[in-house]
CSV table of C-alpha atoms in Angstrom, one decimal:
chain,number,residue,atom,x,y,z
A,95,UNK,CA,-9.4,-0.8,-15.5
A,96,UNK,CA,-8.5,0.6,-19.3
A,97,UNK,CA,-7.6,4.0,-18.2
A,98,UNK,CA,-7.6,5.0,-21.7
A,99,UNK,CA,-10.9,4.7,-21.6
A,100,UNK,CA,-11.7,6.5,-18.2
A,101,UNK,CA,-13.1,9.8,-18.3
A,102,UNK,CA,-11.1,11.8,-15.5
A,103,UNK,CA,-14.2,12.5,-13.1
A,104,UNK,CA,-13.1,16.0,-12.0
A,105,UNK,CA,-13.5,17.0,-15.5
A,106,UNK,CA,-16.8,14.9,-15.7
A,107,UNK,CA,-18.3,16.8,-13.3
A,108,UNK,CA,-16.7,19.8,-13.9
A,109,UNK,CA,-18.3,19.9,-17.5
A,110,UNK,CA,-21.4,18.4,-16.1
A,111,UNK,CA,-21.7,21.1,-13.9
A,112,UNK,CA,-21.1,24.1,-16.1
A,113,UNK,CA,-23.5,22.4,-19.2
A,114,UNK,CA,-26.5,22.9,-16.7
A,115,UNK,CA,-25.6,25.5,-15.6
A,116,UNK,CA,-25.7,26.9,-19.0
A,117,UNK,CA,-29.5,26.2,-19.4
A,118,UNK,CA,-30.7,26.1,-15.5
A,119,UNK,CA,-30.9,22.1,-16.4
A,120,UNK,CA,-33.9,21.8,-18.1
A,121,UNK,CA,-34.9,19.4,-20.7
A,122,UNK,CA,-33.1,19.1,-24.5
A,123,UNK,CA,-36.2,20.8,-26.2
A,124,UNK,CA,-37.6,23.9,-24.5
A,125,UNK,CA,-40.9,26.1,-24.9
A,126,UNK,CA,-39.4,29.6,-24.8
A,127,UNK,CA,-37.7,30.0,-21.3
A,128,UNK,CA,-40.1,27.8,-18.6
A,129,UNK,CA,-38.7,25.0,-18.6
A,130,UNK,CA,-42.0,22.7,-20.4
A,131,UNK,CA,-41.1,20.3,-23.1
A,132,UNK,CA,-43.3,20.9,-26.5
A,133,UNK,CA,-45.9,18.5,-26.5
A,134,UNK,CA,-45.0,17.4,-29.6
A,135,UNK,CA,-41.6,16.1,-29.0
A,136,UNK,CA,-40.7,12.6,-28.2
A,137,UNK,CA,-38.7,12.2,-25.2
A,138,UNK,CA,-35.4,10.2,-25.8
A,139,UNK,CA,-34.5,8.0,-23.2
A,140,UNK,CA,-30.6,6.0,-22.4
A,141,UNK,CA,-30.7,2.4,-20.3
A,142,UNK,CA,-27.9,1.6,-18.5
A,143,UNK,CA,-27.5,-1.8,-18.0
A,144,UNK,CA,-28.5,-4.3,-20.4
A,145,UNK,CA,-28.9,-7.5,-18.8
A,146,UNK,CA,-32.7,-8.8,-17.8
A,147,UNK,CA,-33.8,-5.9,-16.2
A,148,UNK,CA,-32.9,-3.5,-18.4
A,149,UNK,CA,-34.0,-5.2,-21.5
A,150,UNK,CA,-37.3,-6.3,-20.2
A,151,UNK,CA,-38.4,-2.4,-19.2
A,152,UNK,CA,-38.1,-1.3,-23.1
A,153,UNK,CA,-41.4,-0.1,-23.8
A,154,UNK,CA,-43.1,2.3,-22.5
A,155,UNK,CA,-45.2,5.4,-24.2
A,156,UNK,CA,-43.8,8.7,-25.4
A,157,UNK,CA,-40.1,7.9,-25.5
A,158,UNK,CA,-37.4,6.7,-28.0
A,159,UNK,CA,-34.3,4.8,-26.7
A,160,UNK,CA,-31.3,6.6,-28.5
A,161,UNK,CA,-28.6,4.9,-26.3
A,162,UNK,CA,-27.5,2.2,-24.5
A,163,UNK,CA,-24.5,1.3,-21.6
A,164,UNK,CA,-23.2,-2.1,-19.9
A,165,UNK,CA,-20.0,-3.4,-18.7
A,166,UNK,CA,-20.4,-6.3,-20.2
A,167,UNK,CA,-20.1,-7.2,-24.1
A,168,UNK,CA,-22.4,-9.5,-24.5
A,169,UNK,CA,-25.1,-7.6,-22.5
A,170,UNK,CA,-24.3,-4.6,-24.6
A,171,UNK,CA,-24.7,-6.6,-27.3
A,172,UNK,CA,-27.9,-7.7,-26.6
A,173,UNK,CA,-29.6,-3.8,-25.3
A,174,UNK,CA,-27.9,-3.0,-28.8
A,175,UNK,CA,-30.2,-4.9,-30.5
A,176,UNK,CA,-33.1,-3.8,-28.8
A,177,UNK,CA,-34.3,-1.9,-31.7
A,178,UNK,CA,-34.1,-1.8,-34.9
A,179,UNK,CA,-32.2,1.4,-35.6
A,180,UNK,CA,-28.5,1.5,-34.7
A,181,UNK,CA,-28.8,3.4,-31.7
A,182,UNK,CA,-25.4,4.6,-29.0
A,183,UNK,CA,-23.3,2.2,-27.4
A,184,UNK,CA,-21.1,3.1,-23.6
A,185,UNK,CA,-18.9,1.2,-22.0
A,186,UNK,CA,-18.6,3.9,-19.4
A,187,UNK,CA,-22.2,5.7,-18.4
A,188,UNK,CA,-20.1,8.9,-17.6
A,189,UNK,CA,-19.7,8.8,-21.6
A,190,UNK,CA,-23.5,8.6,-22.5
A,191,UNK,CA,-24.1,11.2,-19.8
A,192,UNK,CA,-22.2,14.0,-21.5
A,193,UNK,CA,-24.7,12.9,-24.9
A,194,UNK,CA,-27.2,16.1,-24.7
A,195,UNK,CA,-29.6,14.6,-26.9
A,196,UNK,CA,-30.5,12.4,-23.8
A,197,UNK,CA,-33.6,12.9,-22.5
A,198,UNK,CA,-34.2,10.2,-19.5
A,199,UNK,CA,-31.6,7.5,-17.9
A,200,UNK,CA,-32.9,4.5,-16.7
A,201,UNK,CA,-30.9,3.3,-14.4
A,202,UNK,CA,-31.1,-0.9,-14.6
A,203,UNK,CA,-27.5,-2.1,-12.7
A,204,UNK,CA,-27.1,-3.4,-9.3
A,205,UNK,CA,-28.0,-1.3,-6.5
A,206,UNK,CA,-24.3,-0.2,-5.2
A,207,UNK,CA,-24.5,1.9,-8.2
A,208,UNK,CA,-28.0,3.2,-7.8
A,209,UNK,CA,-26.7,6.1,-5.8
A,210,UNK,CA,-23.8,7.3,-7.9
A,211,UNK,CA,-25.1,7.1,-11.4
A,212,UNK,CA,-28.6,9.2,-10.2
A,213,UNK,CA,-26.5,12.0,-8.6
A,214,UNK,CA,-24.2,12.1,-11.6
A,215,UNK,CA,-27.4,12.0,-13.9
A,216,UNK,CA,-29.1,14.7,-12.1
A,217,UNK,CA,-25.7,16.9,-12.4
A,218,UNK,CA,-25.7,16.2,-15.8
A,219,UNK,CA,-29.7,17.4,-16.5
A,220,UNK,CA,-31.1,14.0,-17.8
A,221,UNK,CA,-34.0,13.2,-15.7
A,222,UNK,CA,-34.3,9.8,-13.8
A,223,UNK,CA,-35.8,6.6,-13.9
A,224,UNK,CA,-34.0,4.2,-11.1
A,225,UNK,CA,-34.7,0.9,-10.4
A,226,UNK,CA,-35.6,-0.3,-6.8
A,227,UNK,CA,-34.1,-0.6,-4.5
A,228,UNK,CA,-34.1,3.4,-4.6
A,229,UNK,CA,-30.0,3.0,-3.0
A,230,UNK,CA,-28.4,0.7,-0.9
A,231,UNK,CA,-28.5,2.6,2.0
A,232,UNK,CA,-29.9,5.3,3.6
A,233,UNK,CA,-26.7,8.1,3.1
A,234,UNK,CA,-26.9,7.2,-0.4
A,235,UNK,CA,-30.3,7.8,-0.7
A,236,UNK,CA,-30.3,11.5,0.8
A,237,UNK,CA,-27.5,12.2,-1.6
A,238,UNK,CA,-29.9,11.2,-4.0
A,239,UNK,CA,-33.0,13.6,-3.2
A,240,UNK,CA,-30.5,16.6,-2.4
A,241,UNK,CA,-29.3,16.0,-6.1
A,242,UNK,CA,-32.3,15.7,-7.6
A,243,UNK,CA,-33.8,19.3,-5.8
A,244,UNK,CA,-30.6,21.0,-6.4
A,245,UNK,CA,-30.6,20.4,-10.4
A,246,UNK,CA,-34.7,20.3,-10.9
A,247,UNK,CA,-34.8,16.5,-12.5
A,248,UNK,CA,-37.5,14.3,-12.3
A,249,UNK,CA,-37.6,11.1,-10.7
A,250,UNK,CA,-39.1,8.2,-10.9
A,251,UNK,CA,-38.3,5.2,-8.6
A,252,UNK,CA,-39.6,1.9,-10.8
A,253,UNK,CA,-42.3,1.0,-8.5
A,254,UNK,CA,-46.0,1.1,-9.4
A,255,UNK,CA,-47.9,-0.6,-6.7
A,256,UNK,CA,-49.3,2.8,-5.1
A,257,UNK,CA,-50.7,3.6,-8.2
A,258,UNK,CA,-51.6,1.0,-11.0
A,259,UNK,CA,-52.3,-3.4,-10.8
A,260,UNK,CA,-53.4,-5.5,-8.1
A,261,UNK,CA,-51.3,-5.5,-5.0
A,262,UNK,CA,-49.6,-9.1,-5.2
A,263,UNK,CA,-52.5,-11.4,-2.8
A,264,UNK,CA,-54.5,-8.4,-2.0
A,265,UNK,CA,-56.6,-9.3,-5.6
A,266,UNK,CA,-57.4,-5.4,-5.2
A,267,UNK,CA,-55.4,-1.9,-6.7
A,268,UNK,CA,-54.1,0.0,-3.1
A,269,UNK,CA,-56.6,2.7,-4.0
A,270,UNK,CA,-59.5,1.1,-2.1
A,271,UNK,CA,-57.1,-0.1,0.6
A,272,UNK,CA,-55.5,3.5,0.7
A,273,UNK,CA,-59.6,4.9,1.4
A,274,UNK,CA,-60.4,2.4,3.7
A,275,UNK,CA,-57.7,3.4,6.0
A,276,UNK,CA,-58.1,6.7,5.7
A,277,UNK,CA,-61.2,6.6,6.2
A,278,UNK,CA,-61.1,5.7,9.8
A,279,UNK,CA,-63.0,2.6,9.8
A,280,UNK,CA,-60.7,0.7,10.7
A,281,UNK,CA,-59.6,2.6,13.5
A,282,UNK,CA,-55.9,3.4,15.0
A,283,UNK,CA,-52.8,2.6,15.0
A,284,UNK,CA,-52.5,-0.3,12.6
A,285,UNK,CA,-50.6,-3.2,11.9
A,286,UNK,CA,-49.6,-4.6,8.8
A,287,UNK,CA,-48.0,-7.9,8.2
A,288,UNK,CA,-46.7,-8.7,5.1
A,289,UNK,CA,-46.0,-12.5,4.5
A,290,UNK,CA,-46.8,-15.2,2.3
A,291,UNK,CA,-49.7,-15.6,3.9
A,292,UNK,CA,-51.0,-12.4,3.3
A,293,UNK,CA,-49.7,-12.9,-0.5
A,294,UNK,CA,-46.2,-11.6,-0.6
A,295,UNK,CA,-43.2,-13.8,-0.8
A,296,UNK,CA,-39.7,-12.7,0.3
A,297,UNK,CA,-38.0,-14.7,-2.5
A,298,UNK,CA,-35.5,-16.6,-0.2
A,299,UNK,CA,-33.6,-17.6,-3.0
A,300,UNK,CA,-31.5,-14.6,-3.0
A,301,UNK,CA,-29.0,-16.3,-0.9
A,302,UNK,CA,-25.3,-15.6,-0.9
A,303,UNK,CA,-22.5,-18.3,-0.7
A,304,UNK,CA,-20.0,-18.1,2.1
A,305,UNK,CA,-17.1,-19.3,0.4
A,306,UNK,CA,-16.6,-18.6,-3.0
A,307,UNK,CA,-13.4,-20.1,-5.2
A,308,UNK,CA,-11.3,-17.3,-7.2
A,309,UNK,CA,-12.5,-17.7,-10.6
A,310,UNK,CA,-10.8,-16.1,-14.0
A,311,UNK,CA,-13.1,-12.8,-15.0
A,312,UNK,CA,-14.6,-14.0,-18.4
A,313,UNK,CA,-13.3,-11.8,-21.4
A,314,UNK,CA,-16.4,-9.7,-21.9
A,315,UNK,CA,-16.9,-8.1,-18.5
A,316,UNK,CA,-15.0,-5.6,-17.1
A,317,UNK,CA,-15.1,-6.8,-13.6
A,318,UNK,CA,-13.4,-3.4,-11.9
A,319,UNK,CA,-16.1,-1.7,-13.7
A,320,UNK,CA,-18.8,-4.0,-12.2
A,321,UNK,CA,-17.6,-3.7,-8.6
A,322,UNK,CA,-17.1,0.4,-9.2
A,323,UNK,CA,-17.7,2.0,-5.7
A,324,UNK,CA,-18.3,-1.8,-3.7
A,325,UNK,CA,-15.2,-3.1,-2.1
A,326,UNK,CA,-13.2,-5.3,-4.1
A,327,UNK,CA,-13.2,-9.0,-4.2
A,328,UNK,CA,-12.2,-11.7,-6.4
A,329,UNK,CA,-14.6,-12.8,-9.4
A,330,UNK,CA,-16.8,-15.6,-9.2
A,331,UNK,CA,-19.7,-15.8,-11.4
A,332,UNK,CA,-22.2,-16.1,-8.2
A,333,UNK,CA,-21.1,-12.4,-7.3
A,334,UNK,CA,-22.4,-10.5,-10.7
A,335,UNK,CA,-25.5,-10.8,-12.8
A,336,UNK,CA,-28.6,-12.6,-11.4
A,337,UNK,CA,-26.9,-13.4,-8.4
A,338,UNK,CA,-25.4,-10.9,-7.1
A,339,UNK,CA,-28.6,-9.9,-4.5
A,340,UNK,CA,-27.3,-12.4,-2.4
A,341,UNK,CA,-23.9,-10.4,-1.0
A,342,UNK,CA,-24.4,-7.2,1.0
A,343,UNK,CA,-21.8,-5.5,-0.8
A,344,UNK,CA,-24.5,-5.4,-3.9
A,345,UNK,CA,-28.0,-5.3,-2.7
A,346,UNK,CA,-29.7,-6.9,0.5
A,347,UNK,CA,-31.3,-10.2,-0.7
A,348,UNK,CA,-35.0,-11.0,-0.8
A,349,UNK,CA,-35.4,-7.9,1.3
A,350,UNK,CA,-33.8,-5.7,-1.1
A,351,UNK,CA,-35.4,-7.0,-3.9
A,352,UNK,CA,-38.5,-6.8,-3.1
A,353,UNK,CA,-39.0,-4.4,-0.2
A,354,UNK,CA,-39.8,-1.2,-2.1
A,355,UNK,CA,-42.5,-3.0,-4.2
A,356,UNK,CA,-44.2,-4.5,-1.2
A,357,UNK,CA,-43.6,-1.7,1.8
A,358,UNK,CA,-43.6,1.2,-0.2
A,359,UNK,CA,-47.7,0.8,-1.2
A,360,UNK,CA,-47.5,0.3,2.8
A,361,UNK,CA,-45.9,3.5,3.6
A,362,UNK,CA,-48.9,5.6,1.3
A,363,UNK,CA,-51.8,3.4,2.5
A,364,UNK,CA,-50.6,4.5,6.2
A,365,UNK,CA,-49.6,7.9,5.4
A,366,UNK,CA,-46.1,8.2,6.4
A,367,UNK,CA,-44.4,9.3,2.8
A,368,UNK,CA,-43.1,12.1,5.1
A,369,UNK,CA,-41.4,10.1,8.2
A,370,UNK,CA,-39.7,6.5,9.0
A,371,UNK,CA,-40.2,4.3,11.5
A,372,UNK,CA,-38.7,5.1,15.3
A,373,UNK,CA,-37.7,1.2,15.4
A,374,UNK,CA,-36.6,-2.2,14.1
A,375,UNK,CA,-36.6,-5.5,15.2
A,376,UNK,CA,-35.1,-8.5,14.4
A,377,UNK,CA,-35.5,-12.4,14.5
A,378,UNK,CA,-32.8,-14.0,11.9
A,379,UNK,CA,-30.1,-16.3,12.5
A,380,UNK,CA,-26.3,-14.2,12.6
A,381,UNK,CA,-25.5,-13.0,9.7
A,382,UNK,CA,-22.3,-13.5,7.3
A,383,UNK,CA,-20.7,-10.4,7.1
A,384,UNK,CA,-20.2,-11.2,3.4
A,385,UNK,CA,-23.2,-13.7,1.9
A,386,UNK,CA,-26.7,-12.9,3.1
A,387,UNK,CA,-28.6,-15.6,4.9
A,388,UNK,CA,-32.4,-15.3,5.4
A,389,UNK,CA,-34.8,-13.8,8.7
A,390,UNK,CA,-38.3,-15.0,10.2
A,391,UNK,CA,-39.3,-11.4,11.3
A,392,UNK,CA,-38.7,-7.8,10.9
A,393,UNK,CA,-41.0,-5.9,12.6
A,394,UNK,CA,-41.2,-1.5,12.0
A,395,UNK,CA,-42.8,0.2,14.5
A,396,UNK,CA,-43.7,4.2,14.3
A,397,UNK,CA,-44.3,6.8,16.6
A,398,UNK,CA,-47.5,6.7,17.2
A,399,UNK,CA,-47.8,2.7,17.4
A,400,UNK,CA,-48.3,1.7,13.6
A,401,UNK,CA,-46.4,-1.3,12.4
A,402,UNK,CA,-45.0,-2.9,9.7
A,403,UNK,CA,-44.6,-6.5,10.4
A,404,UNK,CA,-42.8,-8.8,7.6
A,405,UNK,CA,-42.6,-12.5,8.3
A,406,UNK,CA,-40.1,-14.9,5.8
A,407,UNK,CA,-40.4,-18.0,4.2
A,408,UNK,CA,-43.6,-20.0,6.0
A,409,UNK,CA,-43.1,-18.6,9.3
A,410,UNK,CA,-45.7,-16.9,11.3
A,411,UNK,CA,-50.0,-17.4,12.1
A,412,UNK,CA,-51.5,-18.2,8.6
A,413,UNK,CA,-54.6,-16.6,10.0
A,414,UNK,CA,-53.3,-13.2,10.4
A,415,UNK,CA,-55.1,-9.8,8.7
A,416,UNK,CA,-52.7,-7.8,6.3
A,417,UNK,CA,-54.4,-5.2,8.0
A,418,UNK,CA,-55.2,-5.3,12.0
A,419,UNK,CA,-56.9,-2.5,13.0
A,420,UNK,CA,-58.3,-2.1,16.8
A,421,UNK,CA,-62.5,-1.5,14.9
A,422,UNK,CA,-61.7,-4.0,12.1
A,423,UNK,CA,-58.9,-6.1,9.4
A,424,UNK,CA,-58.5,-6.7,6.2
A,425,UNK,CA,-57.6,-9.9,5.2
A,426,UNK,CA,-56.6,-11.9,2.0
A,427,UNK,CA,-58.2,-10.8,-1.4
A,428,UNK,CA,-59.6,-8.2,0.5
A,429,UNK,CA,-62.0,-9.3,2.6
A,430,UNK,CA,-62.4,-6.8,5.3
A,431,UNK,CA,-64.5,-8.4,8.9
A,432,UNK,CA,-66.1,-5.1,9.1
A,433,UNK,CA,-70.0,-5.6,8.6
A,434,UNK,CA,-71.4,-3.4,5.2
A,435,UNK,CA,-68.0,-2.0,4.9
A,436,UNK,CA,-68.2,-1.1,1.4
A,437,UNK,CA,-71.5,1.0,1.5
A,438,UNK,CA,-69.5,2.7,4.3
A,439,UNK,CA,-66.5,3.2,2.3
A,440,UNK,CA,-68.8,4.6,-0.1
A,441,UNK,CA,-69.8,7.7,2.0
A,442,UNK,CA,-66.0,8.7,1.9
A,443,UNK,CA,-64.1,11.1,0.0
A,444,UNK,CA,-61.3,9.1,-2.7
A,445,UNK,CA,-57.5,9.3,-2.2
A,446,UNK,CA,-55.9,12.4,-3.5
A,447,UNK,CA,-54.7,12.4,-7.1
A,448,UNK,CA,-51.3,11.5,-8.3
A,449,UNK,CA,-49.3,11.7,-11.4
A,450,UNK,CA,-48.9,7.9,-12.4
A,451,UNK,CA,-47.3,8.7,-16.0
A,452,UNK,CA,-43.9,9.7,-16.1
A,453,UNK,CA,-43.4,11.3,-19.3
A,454,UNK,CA,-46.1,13.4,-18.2
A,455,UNK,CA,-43.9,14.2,-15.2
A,456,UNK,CA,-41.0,15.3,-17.4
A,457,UNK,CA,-43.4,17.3,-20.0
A,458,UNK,CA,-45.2,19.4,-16.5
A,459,UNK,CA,-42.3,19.0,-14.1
A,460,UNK,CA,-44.9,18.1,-11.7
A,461,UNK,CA,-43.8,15.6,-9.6
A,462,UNK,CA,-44.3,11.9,-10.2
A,463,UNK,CA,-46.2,9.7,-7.8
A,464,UNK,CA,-43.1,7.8,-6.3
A,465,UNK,CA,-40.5,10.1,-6.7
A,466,UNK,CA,-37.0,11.2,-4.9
A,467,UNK,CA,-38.5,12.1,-1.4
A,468,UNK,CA,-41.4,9.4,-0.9
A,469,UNK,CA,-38.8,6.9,-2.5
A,470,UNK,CA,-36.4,8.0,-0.2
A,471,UNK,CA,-38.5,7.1,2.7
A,472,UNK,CA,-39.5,3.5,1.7
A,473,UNK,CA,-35.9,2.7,0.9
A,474,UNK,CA,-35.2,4.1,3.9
A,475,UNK,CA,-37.1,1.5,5.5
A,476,UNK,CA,-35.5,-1.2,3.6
A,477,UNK,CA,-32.3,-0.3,4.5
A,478,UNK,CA,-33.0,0.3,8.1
A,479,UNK,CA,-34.3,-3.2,8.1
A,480,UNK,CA,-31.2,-4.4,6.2
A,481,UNK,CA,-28.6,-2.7,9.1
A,482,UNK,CA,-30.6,-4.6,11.6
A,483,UNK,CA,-30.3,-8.1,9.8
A,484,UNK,CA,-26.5,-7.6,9.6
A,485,UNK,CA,-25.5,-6.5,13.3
A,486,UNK,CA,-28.8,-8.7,14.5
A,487,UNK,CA,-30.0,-6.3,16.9
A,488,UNK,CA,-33.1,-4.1,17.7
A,489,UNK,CA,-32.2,-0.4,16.2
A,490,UNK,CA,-34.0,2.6,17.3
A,491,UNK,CA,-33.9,5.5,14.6
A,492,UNK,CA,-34.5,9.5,14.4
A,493,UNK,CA,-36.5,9.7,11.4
A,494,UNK,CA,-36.3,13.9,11.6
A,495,UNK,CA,-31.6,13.6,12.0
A,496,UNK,CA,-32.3,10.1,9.9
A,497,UNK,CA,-29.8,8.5,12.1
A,498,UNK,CA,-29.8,5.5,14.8
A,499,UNK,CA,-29.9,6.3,18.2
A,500,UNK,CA,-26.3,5.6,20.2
A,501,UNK,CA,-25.8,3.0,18.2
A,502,UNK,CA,-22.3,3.6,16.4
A,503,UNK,CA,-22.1,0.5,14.4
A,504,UNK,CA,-25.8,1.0,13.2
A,505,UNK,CA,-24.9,5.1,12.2
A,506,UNK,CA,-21.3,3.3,10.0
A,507,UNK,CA,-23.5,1.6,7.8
A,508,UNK,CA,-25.6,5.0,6.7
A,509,UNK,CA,-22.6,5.7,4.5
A,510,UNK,CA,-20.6,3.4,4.1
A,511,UNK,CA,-16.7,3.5,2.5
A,512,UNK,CA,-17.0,3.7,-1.3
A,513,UNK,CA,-13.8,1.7,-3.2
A,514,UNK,CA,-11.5,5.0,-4.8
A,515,UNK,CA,-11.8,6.9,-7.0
A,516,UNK,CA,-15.8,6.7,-6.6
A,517,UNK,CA,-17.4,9.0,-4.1
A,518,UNK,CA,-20.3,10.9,-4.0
């Protein structure tokens, strides 16, 4: 790495530290001393990293993008160009953090930074928006919600299925799904299998290779910088960009890709934003300690008997409800078995409200919908499932210590060893 071009990180966080303490870390513009952003300002928001996902999550209401940061040249390049204005351009996000005219971070890179880059942001008073997964793993994502609490950010995990579009083959918003369950009707415990043939598809294609050739790093990425806190080892192009969700040192393959959007509407509908499951189970071939391979089942199972069932690829009943409950199911496109169900439904009192728009969020400081604790909790999930797939064994899990039970192999991948000098 250019260490030129380093920031020392004591002093980072040193001077991170002191600015908010300096103004309580609140927001650049401030209505006398509360803490609420004029209603007339426009937020100013940073992305870093530029490749597709960071590019295709420009737009949305109430903010200006002032600043952009990648690793790579050409990605840079291309999130430069982004708008029309010349607008900042980092190397380094540790740079673009100590810019105070930076409202909101999005944080678009790989998942082994997820973790790192939102505590740092949250030190340095910029409020959050963070790709999913939320972290990859469970350590980092505590780390995460203590940060956030400790320096009064917001937070906003990037996603929206609990609160806006149809839910994948649902064909239905998970409002109505979220009141029928809570409603009772269905009765108690539930189980809820998510599968391709309940619309949901694990996207096996994130796939890792298990013997990958040395290649020469190509000119325009900084490939020490890419790896940051994951362990190193050698370049080849399969391990960085759209690939890279297929090695456990990065992500956790169609799993982590898509848990949070599909088991984190699942967590609301059933109520459990405030605990984890008690245990996972596995059915997946062994795993490479280094490429991930794919699984037929993961199944969750609560306390008090609800489950989260996921099935891969084609495997599993076709038949099977997305919802099973012991007075009725819900199938499909929503089509529930339960006779007149909706002018039962109808008699019930709607979900509680939520605040779906984030730059409201950052204007009230009211908490966003899917924030740093409920996020926490369905990446939690994902991760637990994750620690199974690699030591292919049934965990059991303490959702109050958020540890596994006498399982020391399971409780080493919590945390696990960041490369130096990164730590959190």
């Amino acid at each position: 790495m250019d260490k030129n071009r380093m920031i020392d990180r004591r002093k980072f966080l040193k001077r991170s530290i002191l600015g908010a303490a300096a103004l309580t870390i609140v927001p650049r513009h401030v209505l006398g001393g509360n803490g609420y952003l004029a209603p007339s300002d426009q937020l100013t928001k940073a992305i870093v990293g530029t490749g597709s996902m960071g590019r295709g999550h420009l737009n949305y209401a109430g903010t200006r993008l002032i600043a952009v940061c990648d690793v790579d040249k050409k990605h840079l390049e291309l999130g430069k160009n982004l708008v029309a204005e010349k607008i900042a351009a980092y190397h380094d996000y540790r740079e673009l953090l100590l810019n105070k005219d930076i409202d909101i971070v999005h944080i678009a890179t790989p998942p082994h930074w997820h973790g790192i880059m939102s505590v740092d942001a949250a030190k340095a008073g910029k409020d959050i928006w963070c790709e999913k997964p939320m972290t990859r793993t469970i350590g980092e994502g505590k780390r995460v919600q203590e940060a956030v609490k400790q320096y009064g950010r917001m937070f906003r995990l990037n996603t929206w299925f609990r609160f806006t579009d149809n839910f994948y083959g649902l064909g239905t918003p998970v409002k109505p799904l979220k009141k029928l369950v809570q409603s009772g009707l269905l009765g108690w415990p539930l189980k809820v299998t998510i599968s391709k043939h309940t619309g949901f598809d694990w996207k096996f294609y994130w796939v890792g290779k298990e013997y990958l050739e040395p290649q020469p790093v190509p000119e325009e990425l900084d490939y020490d910088m890419w790896l940051g806190p994951a362990p190193y080892k050698p370049y080849n192009a399969h391990r960085v960009h759209g690939t890279f969700r297929g090695y456990w040192d990065y992500d956790g393959g169609g799993l982590g890709d898509m848990g949070q959007h599909y088991i984190d509407p699942v967590q609301y509908i059933l109520g459990k934003d405030h605990t984890s499951p008690v245990k996972v189970e596995v059915d997946a071939p062994q795993q490479h300690p280094d490429a991930i391979g794919t699984w037929r089942s993961i199944t969750y199972t609560y306390e008090d008997g609800c489950q989260i069932v996921l099935w891969g690829g084609d495997y599993g009943n076709p038949d099977t409800p997305y919802i099973a409950g012991p007075k009725g199911n819900v199938y499909k496109n929503f089509v529930c078995d339960i006779p007149n169900w909706e002018k039962k439904l109808a008699d019930y009192p709607e979900p509680a409200p939520q605040v779906t728009d984030f730059i409201e969020s950052v204007r009230t400081r009211k908490k966003f919908a899917l924030n740093e604790d409920n996020g926490f909790r369905s990446a939690t999930i994902v991760n637990m499932g994750i620690a199974a797939l690699r030591l292919n064994r049934t965990l059991h899990f303490d959702p109050v210590k958020l540890e596994f039970i006498n399982d020391e192999a399971a409780n080493r991948l919590l945390d696990q060893p960041m490369r130096s000098p990164w730590h959190i």
